[in-house]
Coordinates of C-alpha atoms and ligand atoms in Angstrom, one line a residue:
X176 CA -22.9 -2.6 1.1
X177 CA -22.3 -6.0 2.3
X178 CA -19.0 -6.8 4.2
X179 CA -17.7 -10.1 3.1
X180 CA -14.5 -11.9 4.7
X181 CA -11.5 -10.6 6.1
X182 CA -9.2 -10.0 3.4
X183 CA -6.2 -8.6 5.4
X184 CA -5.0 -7.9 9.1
X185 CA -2.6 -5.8 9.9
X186 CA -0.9 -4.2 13.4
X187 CA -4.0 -1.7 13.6
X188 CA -6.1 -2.3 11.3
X189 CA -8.3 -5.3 9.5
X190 CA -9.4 -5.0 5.6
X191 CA -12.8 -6.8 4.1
X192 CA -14.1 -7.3 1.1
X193 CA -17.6 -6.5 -0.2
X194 CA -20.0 -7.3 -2.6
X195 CA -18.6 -4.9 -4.5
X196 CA -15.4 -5.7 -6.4
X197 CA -14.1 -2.0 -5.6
X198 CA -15.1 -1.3 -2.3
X199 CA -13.4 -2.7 0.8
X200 CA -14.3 -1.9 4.4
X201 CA -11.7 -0.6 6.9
X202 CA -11.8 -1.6 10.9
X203 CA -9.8 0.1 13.3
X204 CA -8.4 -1.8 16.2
X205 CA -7.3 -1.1 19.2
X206 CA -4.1 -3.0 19.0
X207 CA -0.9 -0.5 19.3
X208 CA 2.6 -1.8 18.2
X209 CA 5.8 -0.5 17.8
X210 CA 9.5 -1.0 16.7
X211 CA 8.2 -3.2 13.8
X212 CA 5.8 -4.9 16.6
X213 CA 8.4 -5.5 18.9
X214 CA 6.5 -3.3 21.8
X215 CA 2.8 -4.5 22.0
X216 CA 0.1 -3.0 23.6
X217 CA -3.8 -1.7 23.2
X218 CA -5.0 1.6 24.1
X219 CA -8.8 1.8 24.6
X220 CA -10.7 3.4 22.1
X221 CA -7.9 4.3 19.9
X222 CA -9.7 2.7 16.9
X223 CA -12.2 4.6 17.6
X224 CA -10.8 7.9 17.7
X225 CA -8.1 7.0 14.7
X226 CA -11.2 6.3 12.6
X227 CA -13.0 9.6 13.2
X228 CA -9.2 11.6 12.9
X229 CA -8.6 10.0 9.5
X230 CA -12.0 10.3 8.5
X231 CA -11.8 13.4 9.0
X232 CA -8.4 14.0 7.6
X233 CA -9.4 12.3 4.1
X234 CA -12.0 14.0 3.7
X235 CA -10.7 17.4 3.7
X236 CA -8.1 16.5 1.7
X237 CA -10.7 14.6 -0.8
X238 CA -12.1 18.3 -0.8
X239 CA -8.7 20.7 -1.8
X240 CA -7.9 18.0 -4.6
X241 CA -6.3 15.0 -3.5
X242 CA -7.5 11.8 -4.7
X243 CA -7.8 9.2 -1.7
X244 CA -9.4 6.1 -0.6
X245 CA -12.3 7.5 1.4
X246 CA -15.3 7.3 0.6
X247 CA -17.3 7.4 3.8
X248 CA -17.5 7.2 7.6
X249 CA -19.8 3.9 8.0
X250 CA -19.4 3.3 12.0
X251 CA -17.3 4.3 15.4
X252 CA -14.5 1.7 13.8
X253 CA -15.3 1.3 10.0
X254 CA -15.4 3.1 7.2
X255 CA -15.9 2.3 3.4
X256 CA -13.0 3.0 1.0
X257 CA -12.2 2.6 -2.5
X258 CA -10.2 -1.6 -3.3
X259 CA -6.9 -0.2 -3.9
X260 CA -3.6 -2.3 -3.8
X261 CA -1.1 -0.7 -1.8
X262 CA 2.0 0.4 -3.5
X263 CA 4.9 -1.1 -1.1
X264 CA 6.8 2.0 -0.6
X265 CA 6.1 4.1 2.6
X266 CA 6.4 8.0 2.5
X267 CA 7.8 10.0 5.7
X268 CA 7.7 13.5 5.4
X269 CA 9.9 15.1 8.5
X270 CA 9.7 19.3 9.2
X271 CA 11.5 18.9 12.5
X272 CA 14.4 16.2 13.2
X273 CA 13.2 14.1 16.0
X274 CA 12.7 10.0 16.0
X275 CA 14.5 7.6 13.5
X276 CA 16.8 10.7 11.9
X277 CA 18.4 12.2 14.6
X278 CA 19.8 8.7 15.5
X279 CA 20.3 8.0 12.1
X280 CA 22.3 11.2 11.2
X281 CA 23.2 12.5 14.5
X282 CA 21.1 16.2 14.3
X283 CA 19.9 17.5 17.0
X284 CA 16.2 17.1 18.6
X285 CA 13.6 19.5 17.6
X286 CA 15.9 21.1 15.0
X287 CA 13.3 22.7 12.4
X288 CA 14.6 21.9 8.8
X289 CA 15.2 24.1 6.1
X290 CA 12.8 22.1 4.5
X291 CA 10.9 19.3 4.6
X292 CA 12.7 15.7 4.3
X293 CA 10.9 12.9 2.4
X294 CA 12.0 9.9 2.6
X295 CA 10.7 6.3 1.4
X296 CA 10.6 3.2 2.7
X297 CA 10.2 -0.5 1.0
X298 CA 7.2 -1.8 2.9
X299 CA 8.6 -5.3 4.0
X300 CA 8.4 -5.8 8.0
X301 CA 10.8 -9.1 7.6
X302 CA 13.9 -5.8 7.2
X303 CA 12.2 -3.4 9.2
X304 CA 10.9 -1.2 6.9
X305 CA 14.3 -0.1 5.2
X306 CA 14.8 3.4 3.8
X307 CA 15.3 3.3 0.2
X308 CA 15.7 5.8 -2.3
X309 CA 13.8 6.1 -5.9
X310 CA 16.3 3.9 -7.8
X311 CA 15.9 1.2 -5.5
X312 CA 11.6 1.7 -5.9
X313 CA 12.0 1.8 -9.8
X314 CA 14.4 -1.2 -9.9
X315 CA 12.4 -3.6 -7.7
X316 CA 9.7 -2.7 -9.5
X317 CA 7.9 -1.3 -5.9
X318 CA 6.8 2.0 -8.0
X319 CA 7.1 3.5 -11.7
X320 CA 8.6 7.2 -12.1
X321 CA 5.3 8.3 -13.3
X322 CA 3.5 7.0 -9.9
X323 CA 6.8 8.3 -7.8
X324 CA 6.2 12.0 -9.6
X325 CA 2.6 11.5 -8.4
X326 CA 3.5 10.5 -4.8
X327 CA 5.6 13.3 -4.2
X328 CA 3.9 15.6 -5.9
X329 CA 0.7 14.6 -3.7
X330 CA 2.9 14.1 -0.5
X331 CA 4.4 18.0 -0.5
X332 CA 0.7 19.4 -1.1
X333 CA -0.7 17.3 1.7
X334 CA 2.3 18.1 3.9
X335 CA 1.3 22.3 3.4
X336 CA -2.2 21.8 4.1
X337 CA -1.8 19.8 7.3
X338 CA 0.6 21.7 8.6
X339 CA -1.8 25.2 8.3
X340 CA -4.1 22.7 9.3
X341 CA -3.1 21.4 12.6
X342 CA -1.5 24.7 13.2
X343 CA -5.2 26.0 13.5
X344 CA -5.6 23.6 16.1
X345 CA -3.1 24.4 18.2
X346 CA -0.6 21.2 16.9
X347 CA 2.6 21.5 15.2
X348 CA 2.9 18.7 12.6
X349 CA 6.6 16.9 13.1
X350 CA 6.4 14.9 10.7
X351 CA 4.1 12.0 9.4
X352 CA 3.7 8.7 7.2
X353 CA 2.1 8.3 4.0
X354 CA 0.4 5.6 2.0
X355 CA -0.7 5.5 -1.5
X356 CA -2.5 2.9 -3.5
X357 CA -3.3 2.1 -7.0
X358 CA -7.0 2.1 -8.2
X359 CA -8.2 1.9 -11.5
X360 CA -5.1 3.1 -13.1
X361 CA -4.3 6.0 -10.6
X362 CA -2.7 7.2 -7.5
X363 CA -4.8 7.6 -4.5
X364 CA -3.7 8.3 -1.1
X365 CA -4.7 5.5 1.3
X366 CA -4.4 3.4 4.9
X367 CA -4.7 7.1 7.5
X368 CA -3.7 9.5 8.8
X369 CA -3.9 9.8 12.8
X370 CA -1.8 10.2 15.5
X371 CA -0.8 6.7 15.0
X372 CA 1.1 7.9 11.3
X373 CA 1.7 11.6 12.9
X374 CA 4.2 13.2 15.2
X375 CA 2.4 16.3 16.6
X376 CA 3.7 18.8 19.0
X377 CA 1.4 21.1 21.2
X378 CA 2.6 24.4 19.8
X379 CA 2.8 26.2 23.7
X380 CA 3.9 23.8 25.2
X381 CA 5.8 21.3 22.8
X382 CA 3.9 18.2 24.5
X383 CA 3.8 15.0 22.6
X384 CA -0.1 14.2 21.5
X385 CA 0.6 11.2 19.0
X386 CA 2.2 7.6 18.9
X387 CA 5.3 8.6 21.3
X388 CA 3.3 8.6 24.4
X389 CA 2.9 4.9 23.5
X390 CA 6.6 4.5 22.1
X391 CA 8.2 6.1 24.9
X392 CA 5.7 4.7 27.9
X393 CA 4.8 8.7 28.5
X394 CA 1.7 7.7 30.2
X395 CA -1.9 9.6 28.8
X396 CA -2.3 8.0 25.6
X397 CA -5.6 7.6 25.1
X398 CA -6.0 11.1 26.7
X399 CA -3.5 12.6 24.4
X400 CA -5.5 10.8 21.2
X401 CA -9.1 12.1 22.4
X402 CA -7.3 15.2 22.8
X403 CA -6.7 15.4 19.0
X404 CA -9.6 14.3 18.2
X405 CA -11.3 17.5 19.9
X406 CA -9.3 19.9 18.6
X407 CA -10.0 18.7 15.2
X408 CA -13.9 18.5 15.9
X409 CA -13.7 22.8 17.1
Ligands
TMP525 P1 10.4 7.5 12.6 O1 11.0 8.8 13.2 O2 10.3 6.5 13.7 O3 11.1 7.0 11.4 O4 8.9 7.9 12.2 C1 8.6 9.0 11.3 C2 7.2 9.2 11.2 O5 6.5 8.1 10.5 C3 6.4 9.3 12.5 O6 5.4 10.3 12.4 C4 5.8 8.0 12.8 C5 5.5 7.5 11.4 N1 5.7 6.0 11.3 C6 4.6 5.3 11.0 O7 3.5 5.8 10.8 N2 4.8 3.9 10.9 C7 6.0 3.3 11.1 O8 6.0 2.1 11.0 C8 7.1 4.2 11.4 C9 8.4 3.5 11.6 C10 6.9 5.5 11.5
LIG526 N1 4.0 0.9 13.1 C1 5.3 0.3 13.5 C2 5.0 -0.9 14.4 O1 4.0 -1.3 14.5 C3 6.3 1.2 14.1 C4 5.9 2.5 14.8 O2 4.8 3.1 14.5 O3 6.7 2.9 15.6 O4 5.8 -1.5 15.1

């Protein structure tokens, strides 16, 4: 496969085209950003690591019957995925209340919900990624009902396997952010999943091993990142 020009760069990650019309080719960049790029940083290696995680990640998922984007693992900081175009509506999935929420609604930190919380979110950086609800994705035309039903349907499964899943590994998955594509008339679950898009909670010990070391200035991220990246690889 041929990697053609740079189709797309976003906060951490670049897109390319191919020679083939369906495949693109996904770089992961050291760059770290947050508060809608308001904090800027790098954290060395964190491509790295975020490609092998979500790598890893898609693949299982790819395995208990979730359509995604992955195809394969090409490099440290690429891999090959399937030329979807990405539906504008961000999915959060929250088991505990801690970040955006507890400010947003005044509940306490940690608090474990009754059950999980999805929210969406219109994909537009100019208004900070507002929350939206279903009727706002079906009346801007973001998303049908059919590919909504999907996207939940999807999001809720991948939320009880990852949470068995990182509980295996010693993690507690707070809560996380999902992307989903279109590709030749269906759904597929798309951009990663790594402690960039995860909140994920040392279960002894409660310690932060995901984007909040960054957020927060917490010091050890790269540590923290490498860290997940082992206990996935045991
Ligand atoms: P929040 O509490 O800041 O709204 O974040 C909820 C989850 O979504 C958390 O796991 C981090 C993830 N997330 C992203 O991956 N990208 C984003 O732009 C934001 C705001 C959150
Ligand atoms: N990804 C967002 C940003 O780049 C927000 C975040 O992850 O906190 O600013």
């Amino acid at each position: 496969m041929e990697k053609l020009e740079m189709l797309y760069e976003g906060k951490a990650k670049k897109v390319y085209k191919t020679d083939k019309d369906d495949r693109y080719i996904v770089e992961y960049k050291d760059d770290a950003t947050a508060f809608n790029g308001l904090k800027k940083g790098s954290v060395h290696d964190k491509g790295v690591v975020n490609n092998k995680v979500s790598s890893i990640i898609f693949a299982i998922l790819e395995e208990k019957g979730i359509p995604t984007h992955f195809i394969s693992y090409l490099n440290e900081r690429e891999q090959l995925v399937k030329a979807v175009e990405i539906v504008p509506v961000e999915v959060i999935i929250r088991n505990l209340a801690t970040g955006s929420i507890i400010k947003r609604l005044g509940i306490e930190d940690g608090l474990v919900f009754k059950e999980p919380v999805l929210e969406f979110c219109y994909k537009n950086d100019d208004f900070n990624d507002p929350i939206i609800n279903e009727y706002h994705a079906k009346a801007m035309n973001l998303a049908t009902e059919s590919e909504l039903a999907k996207i939940k349907e999807y999001t809720f499964k991948i939320n009880d396997m990852l949470i068995e899943f990182f509980k295996d590994k010693g993690l507690r998955l707070v809560d996380f952010k999902l992307e989903f594509g279109r590709y030749k008339g269906d759904i597929i679950l798309s951009d990663e999943i790594s402690p960039d898009t995860c909140r994920l909670w040392d279960i002894e010990t409660n310690e932060k091993m995901d984007k909040d070391r960054f957020r927060k200035d917490l010091g050890n991220v790269e540590e923290a990142y490498k860290e997940v990246l082992q206990r996935l690889n045991i």
